[in-house]
Coordinates of C-alpha atoms and ligand atoms in Angstrom, one line a residue:
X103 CA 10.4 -55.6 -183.0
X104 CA 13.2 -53.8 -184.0
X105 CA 13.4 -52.6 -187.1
X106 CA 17.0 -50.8 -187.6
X107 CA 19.0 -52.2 -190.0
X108 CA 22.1 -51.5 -188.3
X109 CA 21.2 -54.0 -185.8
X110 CA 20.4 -56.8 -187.9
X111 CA 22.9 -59.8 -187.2
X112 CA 22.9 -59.1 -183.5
X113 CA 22.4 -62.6 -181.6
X114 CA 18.8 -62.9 -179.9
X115 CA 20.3 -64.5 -176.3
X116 CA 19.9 -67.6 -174.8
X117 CA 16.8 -67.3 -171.9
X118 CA 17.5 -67.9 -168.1
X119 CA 15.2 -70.5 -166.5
X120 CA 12.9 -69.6 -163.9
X121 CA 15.1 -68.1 -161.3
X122 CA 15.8 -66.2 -157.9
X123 CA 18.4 -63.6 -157.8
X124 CA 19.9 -63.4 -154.1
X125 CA 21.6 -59.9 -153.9
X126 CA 24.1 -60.3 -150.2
X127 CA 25.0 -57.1 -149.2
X128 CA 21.6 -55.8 -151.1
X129 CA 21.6 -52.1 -149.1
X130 CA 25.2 -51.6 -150.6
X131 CA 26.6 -49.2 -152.8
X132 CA 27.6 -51.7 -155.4
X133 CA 24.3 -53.2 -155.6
X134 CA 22.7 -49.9 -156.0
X135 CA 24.9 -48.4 -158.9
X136 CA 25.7 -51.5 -160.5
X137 CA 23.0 -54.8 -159.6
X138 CA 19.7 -53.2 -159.9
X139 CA 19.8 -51.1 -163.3
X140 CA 21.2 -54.1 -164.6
X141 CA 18.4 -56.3 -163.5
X142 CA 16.3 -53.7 -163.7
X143 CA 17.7 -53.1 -168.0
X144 CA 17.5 -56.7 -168.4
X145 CA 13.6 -57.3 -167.3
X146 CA 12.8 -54.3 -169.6
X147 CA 14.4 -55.8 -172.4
X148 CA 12.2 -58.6 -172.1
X149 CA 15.3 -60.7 -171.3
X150 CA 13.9 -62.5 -168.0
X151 CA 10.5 -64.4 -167.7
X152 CA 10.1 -66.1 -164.5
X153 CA 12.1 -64.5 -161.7
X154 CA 12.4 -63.1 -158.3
X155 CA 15.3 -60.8 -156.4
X156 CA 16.2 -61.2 -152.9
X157 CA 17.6 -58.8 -151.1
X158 CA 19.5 -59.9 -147.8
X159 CA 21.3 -57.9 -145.8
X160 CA 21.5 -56.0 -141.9
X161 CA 19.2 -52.9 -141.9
X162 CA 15.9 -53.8 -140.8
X163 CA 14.0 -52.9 -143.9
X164 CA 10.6 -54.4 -145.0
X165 CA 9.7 -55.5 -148.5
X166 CA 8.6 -51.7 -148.7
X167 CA 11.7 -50.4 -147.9
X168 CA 14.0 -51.9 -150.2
X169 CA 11.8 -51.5 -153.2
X170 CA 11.7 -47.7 -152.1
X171 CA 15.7 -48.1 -152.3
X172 CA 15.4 -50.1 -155.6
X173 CA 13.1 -47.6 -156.7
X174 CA 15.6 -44.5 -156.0
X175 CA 18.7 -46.2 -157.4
X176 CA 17.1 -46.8 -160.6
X177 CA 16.3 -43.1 -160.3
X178 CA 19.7 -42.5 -160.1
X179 CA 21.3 -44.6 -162.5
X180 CA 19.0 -42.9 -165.0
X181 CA 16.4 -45.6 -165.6
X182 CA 13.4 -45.5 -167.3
X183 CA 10.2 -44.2 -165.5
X184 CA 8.2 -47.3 -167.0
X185 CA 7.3 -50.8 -165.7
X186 CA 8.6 -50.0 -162.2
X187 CA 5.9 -51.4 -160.2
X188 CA 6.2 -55.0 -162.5
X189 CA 9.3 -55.1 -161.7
X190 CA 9.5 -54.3 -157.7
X191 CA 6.5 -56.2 -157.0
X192 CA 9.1 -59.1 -157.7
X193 CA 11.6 -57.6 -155.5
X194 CA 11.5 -58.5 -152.0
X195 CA 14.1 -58.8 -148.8
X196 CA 15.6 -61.1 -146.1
X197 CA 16.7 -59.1 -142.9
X198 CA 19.4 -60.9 -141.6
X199 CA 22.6 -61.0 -139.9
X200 CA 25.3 -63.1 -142.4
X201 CA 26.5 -65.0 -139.7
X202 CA 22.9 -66.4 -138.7
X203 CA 21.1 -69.7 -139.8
X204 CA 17.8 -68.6 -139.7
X205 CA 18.3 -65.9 -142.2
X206 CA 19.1 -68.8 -144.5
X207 CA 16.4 -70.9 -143.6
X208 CA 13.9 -68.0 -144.2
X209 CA 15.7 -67.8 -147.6
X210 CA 14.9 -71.5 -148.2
X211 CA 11.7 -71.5 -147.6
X212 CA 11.2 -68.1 -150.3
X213 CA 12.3 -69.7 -153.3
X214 CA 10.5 -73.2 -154.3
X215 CA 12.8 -76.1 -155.0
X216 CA 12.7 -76.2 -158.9
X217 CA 13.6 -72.5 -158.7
X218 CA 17.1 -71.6 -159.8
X219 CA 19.2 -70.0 -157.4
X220 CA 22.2 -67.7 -158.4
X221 CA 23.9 -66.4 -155.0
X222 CA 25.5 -62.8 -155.7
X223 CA 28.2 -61.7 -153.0
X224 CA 28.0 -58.1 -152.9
X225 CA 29.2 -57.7 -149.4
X226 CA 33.0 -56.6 -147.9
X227 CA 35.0 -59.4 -148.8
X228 CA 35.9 -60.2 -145.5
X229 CA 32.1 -61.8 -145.1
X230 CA 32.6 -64.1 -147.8
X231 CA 33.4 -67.6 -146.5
X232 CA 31.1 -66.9 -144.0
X233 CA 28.0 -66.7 -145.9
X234 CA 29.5 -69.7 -148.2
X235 CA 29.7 -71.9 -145.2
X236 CA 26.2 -71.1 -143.9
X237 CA 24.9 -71.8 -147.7
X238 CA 25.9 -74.7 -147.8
X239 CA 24.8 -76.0 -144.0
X240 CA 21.7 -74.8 -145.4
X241 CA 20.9 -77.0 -148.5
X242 CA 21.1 -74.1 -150.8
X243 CA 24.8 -74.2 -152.1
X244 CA 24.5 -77.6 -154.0
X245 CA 20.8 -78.4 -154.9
X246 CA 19.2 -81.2 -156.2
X247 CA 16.8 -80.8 -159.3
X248 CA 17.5 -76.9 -160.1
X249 CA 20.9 -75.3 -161.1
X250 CA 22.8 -72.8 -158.3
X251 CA 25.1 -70.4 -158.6
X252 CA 27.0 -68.1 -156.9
X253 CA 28.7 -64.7 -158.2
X254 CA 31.7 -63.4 -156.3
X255 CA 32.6 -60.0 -156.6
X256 CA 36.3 -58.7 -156.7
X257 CA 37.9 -58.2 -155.1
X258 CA 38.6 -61.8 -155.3
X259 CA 41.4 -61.8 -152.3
X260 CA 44.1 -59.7 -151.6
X261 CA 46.8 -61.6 -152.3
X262 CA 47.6 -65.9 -153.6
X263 CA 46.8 -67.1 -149.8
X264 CA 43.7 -65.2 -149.6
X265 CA 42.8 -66.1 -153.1
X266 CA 43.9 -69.5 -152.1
X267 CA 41.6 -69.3 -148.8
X268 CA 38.5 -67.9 -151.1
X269 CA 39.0 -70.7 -153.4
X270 CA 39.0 -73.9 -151.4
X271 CA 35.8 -71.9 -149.2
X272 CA 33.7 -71.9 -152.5
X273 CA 34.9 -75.5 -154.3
X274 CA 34.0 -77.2 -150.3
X275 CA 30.4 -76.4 -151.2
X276 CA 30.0 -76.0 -154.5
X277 CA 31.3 -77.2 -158.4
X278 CA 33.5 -75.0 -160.1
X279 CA 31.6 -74.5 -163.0
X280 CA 28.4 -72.9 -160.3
X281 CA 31.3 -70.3 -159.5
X282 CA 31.0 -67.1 -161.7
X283 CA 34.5 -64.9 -160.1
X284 CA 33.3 -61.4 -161.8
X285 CA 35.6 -59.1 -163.8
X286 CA 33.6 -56.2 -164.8
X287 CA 36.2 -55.4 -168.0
X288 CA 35.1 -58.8 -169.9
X289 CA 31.7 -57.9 -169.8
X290 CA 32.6 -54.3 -172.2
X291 CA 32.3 -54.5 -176.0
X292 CA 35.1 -54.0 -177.1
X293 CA 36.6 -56.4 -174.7
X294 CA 34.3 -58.6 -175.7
X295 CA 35.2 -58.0 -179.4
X296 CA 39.1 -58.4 -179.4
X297 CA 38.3 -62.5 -179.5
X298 CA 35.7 -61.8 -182.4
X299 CA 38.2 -59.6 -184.0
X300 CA 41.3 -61.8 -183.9
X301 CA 39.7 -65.1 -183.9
X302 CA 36.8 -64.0 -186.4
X303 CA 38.6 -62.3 -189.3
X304 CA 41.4 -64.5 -191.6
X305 CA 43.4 -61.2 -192.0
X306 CA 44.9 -60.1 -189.0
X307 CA 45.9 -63.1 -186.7
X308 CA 49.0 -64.1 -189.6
X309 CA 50.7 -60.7 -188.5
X310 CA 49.6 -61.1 -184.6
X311 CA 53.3 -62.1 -183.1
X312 CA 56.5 -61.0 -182.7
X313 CA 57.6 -60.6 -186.7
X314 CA 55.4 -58.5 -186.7
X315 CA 54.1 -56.6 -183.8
X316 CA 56.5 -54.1 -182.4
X317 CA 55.6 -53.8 -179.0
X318 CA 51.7 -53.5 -176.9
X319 CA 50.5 -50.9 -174.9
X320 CA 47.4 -50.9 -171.8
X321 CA 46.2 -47.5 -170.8
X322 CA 43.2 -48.0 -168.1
X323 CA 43.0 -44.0 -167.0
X324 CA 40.5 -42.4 -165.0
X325 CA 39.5 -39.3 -163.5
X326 CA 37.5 -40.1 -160.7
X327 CA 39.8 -40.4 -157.2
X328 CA 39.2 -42.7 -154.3
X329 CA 36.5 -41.3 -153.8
X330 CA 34.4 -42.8 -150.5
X331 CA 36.2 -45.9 -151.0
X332 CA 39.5 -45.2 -148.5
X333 CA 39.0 -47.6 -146.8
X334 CA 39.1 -50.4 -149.2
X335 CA 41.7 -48.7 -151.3
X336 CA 44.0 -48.6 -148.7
X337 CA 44.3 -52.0 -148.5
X338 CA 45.0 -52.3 -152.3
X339 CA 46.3 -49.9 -154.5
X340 CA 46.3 -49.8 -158.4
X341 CA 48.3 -52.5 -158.3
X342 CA 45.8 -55.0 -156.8
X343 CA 42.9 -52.8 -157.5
X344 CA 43.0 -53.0 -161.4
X345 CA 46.4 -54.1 -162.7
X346 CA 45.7 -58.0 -160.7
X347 CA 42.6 -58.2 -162.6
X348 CA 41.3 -56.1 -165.5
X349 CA 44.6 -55.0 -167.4
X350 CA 46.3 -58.4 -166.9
X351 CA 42.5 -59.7 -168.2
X352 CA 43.0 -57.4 -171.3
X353 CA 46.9 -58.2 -172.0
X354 CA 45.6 -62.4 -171.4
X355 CA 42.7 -61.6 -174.2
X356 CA 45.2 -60.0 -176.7
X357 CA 47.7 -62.0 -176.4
X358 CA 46.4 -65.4 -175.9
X359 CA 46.3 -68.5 -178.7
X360 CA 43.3 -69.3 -180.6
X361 CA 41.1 -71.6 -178.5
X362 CA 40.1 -74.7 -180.1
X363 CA 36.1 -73.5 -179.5
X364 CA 34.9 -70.5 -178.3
X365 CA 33.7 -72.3 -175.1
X366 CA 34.1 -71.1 -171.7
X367 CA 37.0 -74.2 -170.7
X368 CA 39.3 -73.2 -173.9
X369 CA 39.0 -69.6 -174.2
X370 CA 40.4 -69.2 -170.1
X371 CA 42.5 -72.6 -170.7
X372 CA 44.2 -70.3 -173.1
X373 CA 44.4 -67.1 -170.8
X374 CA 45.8 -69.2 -168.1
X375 CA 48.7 -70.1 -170.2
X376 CA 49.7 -66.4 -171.3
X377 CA 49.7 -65.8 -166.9
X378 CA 51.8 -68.2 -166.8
X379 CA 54.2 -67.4 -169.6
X380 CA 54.1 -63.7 -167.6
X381 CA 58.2 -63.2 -167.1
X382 CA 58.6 -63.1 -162.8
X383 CA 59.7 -59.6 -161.7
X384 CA 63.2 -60.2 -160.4
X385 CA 64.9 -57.2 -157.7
X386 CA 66.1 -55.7 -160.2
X387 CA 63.3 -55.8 -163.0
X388 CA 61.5 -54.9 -160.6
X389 CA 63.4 -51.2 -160.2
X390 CA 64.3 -51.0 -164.2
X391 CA 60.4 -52.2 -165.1
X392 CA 57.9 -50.9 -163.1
X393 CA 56.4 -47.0 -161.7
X394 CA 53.9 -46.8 -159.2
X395 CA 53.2 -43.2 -158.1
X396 CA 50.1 -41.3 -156.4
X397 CA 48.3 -38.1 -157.4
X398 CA 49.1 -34.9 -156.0
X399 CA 46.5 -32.1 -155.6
X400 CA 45.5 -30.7 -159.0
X401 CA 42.6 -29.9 -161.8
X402 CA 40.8 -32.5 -163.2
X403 CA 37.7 -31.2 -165.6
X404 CA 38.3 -27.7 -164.7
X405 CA 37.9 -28.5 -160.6
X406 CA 40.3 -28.2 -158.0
X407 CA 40.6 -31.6 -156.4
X408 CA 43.2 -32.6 -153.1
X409 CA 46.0 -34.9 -153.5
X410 CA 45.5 -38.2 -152.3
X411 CA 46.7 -38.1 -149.0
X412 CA 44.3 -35.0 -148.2
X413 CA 41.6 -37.7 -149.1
X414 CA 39.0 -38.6 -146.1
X415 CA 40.2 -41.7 -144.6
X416 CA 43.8 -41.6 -146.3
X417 CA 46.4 -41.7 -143.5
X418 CA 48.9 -38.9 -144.0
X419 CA 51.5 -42.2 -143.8
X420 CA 50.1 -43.8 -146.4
X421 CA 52.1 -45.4 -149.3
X422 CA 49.5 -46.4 -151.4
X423 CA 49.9 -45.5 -155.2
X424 CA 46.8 -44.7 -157.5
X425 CA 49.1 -45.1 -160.9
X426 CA 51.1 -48.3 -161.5
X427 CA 53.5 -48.6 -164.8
X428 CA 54.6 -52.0 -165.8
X429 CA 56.5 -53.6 -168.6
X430 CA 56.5 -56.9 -169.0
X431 CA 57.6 -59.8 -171.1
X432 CA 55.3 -63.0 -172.2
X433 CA 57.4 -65.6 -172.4
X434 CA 55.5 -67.5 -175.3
X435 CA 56.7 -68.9 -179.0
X436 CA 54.2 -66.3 -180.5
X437 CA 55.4 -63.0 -177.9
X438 CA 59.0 -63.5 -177.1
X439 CA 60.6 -60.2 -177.1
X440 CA 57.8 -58.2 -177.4
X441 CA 57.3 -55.7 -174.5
X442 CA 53.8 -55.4 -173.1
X443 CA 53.8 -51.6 -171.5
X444 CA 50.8 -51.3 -169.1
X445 CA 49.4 -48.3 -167.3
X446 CA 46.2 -47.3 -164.8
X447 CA 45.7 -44.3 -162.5
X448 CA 43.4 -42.6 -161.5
X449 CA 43.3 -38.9 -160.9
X450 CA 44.5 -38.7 -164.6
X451 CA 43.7 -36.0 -167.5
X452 CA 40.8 -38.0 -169.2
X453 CA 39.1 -41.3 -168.6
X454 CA 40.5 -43.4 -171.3
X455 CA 41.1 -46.9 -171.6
X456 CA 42.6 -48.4 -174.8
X457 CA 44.8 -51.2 -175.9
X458 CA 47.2 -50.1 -178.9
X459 CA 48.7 -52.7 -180.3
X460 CA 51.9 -51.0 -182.3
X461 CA 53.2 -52.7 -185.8
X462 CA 56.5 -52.7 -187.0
X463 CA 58.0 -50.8 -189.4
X464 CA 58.3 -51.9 -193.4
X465 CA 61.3 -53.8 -193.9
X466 CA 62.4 -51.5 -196.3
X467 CA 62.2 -48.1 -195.7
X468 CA 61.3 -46.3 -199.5
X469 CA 59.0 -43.5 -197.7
X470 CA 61.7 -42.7 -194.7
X471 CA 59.8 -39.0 -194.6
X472 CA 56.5 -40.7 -193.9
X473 CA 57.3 -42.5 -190.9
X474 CA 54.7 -40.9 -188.6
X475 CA 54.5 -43.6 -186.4
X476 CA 53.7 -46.3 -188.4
X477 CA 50.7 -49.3 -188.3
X478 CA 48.6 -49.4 -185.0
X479 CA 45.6 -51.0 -184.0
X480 CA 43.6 -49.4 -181.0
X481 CA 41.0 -51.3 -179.5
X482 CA 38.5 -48.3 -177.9
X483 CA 37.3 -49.5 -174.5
X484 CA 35.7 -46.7 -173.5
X485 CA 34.7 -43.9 -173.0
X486 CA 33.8 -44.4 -177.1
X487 CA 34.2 -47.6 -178.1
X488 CA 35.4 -49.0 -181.7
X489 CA 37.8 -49.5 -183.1
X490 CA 40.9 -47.4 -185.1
X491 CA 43.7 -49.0 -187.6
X492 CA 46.6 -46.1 -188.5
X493 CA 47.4 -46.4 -191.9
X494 CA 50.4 -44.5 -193.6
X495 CA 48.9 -42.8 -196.9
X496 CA 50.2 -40.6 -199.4
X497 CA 49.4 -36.6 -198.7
X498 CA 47.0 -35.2 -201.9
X499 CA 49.2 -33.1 -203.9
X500 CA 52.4 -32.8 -205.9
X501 CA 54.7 -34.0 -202.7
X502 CA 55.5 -37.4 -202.4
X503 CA 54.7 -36.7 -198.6
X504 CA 53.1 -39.4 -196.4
X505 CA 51.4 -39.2 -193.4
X506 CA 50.0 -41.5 -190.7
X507 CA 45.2 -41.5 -191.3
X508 CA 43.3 -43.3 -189.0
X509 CA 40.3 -45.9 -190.3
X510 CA 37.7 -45.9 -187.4
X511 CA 34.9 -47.6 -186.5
X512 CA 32.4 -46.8 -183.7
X513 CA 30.0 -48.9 -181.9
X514 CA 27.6 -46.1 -181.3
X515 CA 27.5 -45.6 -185.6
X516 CA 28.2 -48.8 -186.3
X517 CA 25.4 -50.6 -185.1
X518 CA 23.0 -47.9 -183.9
X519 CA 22.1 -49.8 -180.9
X520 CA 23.9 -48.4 -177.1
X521 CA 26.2 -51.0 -176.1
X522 CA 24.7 -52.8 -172.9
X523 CA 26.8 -52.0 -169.4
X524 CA 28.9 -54.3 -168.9
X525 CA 27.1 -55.9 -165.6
X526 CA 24.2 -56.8 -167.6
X527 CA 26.0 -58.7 -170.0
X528 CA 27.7 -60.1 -167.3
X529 CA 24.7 -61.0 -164.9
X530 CA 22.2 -62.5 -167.8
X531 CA 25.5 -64.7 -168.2
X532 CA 25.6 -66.0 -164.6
X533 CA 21.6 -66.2 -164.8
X534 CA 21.9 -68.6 -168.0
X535 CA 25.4 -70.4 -166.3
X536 CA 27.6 -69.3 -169.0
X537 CA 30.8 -68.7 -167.2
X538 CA 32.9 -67.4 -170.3
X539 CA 33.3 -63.8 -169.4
X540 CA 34.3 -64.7 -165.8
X541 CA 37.8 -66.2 -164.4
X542 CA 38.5 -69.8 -163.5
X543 CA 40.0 -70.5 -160.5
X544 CA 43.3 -71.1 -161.8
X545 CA 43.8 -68.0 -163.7
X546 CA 42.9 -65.8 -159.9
X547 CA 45.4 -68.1 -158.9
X548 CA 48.0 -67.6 -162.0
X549 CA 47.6 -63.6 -161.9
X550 CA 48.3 -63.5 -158.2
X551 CA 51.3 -65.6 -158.8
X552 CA 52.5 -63.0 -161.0
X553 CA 51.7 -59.8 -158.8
X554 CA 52.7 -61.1 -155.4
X555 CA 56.2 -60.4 -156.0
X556 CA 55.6 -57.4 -157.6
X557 CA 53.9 -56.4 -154.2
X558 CA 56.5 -57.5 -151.7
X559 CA 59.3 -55.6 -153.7
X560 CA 57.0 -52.7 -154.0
X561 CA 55.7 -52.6 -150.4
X562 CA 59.3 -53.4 -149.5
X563 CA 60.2 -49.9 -150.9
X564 CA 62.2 -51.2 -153.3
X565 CA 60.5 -48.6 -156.1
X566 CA 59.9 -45.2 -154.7
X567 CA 56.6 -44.0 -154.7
X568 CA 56.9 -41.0 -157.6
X569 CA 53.7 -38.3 -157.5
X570 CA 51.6 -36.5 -160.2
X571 CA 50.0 -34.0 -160.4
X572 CA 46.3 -34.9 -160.3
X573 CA 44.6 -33.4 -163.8
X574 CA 48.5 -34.9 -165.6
X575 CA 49.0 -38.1 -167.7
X576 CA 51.1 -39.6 -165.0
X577 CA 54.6 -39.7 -163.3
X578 CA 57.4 -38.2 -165.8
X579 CA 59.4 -42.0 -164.3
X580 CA 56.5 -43.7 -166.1
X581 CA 58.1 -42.5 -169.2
X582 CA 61.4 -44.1 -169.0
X583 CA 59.1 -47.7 -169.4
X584 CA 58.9 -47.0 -173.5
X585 CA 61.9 -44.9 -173.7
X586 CA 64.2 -48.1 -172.9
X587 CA 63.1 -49.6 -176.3
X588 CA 63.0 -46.0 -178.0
X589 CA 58.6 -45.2 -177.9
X590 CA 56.3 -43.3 -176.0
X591 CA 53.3 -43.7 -174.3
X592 CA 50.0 -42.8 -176.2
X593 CA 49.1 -39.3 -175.5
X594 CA 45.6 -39.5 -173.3
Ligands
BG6_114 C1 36.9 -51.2 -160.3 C2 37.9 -50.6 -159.4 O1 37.1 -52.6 -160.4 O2 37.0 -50.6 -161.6 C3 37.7 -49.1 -159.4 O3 37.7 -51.1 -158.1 C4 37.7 -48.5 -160.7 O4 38.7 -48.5 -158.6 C5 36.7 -49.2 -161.6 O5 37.3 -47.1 -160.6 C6 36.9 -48.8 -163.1 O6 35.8 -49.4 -163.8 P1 35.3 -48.6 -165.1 O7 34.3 -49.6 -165.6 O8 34.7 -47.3 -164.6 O9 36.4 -48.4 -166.0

């Protein structure tokens, strides 16, 4: 039992049912940094009772092999030493091609028909509505007697049609509520917390608006490059890559109205109206509005790292950015005329990602010397999350000098318990069918709306592509985003 105090109050969780796990694409990297230590955190947490994982893929492994691979992941990602062999013993694989029936049938007969069965699509997208289609020809898309699911990793098309395409693969075999489309960023804490925070304190929701909110601010900054993933990235860019789905997730969560429960159907009823009340990009907000830009060669963490078209498999014509800039408008009662100032790169000076939301001033100004910046409220994403509130206090002393303190609160102090990665949260979710933290349909449909202009004015050259230098905060062009309404960006 756990004793520290700090913890009390934290929920004990709902329990899955007796289920299979069916990882596709199970020899991936994905599945390795990401699927197994969370399965693997979640049995060792006493969290599961009665399940199985199924790993189905190409490579001719054995049951062997892929617990060796399990095995070594784990190693990787850091896990524990103990209760390994409990835990692979229930681990076993399907070797087949995702294009043939009898791999499917030999997955029917493994799990027994009262069995839960939650699908997880770990693959290259592009083999997606193939092994949908050969689910359901197979009985195990819609079941009778015992709940199935299936989890689709982004990215969750690459543009509205494909989206589109995706969508009407998935709803011809199964319900909409048995599809779980995963965003990563709503399974964080402190992601997590911004609806407990607004929704579950009286104090700050009356000022939450336009009288009183000056303006909001994204930052989603990393340091890693593209790493191995050229390939993919090529194809996508910030833009799609994190802008489609986790900062327009985080702007939708912070600026959305109370839901009438906190119930998976009226918390993303109410994010799918702030994508729709997005303002369209127009030709020319387009060019005054946004900055997309790609890192040059430079220092990141005292190392020398290439630019990004020195990257393997980055052709030396490419015009993909790795830092997109936005400002945009919400075009709601509660947000009119409130800019929303959003920012992701990679490549940057310090992995950061933080949403600042930035008060207005007094109405009267009786301390003008103290005006350091004034009220803000900075949800911590990582890599510390909490929470900070800037506060303007008087300065100790004889002066009647003020200055700008911060009040901070950590999760790591707070509660004395690590926060949980976010793909644990996420998956002991799908396992229990509680779809909150993932998107519905129409919001992958409403965010694509909104970026699909963007994209064609962008790929249309319409904004040059800008460069930074790799180790920086960004493009100086990203600057001019604040400076039309007189701010600047957080420093990183
Ligand atoms: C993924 C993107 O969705 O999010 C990656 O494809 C990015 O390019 C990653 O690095 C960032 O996630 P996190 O959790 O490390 O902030």
């Amino acid at each position: 039992m756990n004793r520290n105090p700090l913890s009390i109050g934290l929920p004990a969780r709902r329990r899955p049912r007796p289920f299979a796990l069916v990882v596709y694409g199970a020899t991936g990297d994905l599945a390795a940094r990401k699927l197994y230590p969370a399965v693997f955190a979640l049995f060792r947490n006493g969290a599961l009772d009665d399940w199985k994982m199924i790993g189905f893929a190409r490579r001719p492994w054995s049951d062997t092999d892929f617990r060796k691979e399990i095995d070594t992941a784990l190693d990787k990602a850091g896990a524990e030493k103990t209760d390994r062999e409990a835990f692979l013993s229930r681990c076993s694989y399907v070797k087949a091609d995702f294009d043939d029936p009898a791999g499917y049938a030999a997955l029917a007969a493994a799990v027994e028909p009262g069995r839960e069965l939650v699908h997880y699509l770990a693959t290259p997208p592009e083999r997606y509505e193939q092994i949908i289609e050969r689910l359901g020809e197979a009985g195990l898309a819609r079941r009778e007697g015992a709940a199935t699911r299936i989890v689709v990793e982004k990215p969750f098309g690459r543009d509205r049609k494909e989206a589109d395409s995706l969508n009407a693969a998935l709803s011809s075999r199964f319900d909409e509520d048995a599809v779980f489309r995963i965003d990563h960023y709503l399974g964080k804490e402190t992601v997590q917390n911004i609806a407990v925070f607004r929704f579950g304190n009286g104090i700050f929701e009356p000022v939450w608006n336009s009288r009183y909110v000056d303006y909001v601010e994204i930052t989603v900054a990393e340091t890693v490059g593209v790493e191995t993933r050229a390939a993919y990235y090529e194809r996508s860019g910030a833009l799609r890559d994190m802008v489609q789905n986790h900062l327009l997730q985080l702007l939708a969560l912070v600026a959305m109205e109370p839901p009438s429960s906190m119930s998976a159907d009226a918390i993303r009823d109410e994010k799918v109206k702030v994508f729709r009340a997005l303002r369209p990009f127009t030709e020319e907000s387009v060019v005054r509005d946004t900055v997309r830009a790609r890192y040059s060669a430079g220092v990141v963490d005292g190392a020398e790292v290439p630019g990004y078209l020195a990257e393997p498999g980055v052709a030396p014509s490419s015009m993909t950015e790795t830092y997109a800039a936005l400002r945009v408008a919400v075009d709601s009662w509660r947000w009119s005329g409130v800019p929303f100032i959003i920012r992701t790169g990679k490549r940057m000076s310090r992995r950061l990602s933080e949403i600042a939301v930035h008060f207005k001033k007094p109405p009267l100004e009786l301390f003008p010397q103290g005006w350091t910046g004034g009220n803000r409220l900075v949800f911590r994403i990582q890599p510390e999350e909490g929470l900070t509130l800037y506060l303007n206090t008087k300065i100790p002393g004889l002066s009647d000098r003020s200055r700008s303190v911060s009040m901070d609160f950590l999760y790591g102090t707070g509660f004395g318990v690590p926060s949980p990665d976010a793909y644990e949260r996420l998956l002991l979710d799908a396992l229990i069918g509680d779809g909150t933290l993932y998107n519905r349909r129409d919001e992958t449909e409403a965010c694509w709306a909104f970026i699909d202009p963007l994209r064609s004015a962008w790929d249309a050259g319409l904004v040059p592509l800008s460069e930074y230098e790799a180790g920086r905060s960004g493009p100086v062009e990203a600057r001019t985003l604040p400076a039309a309404f007189g701010k600047k960006w957080r420093r990183l």
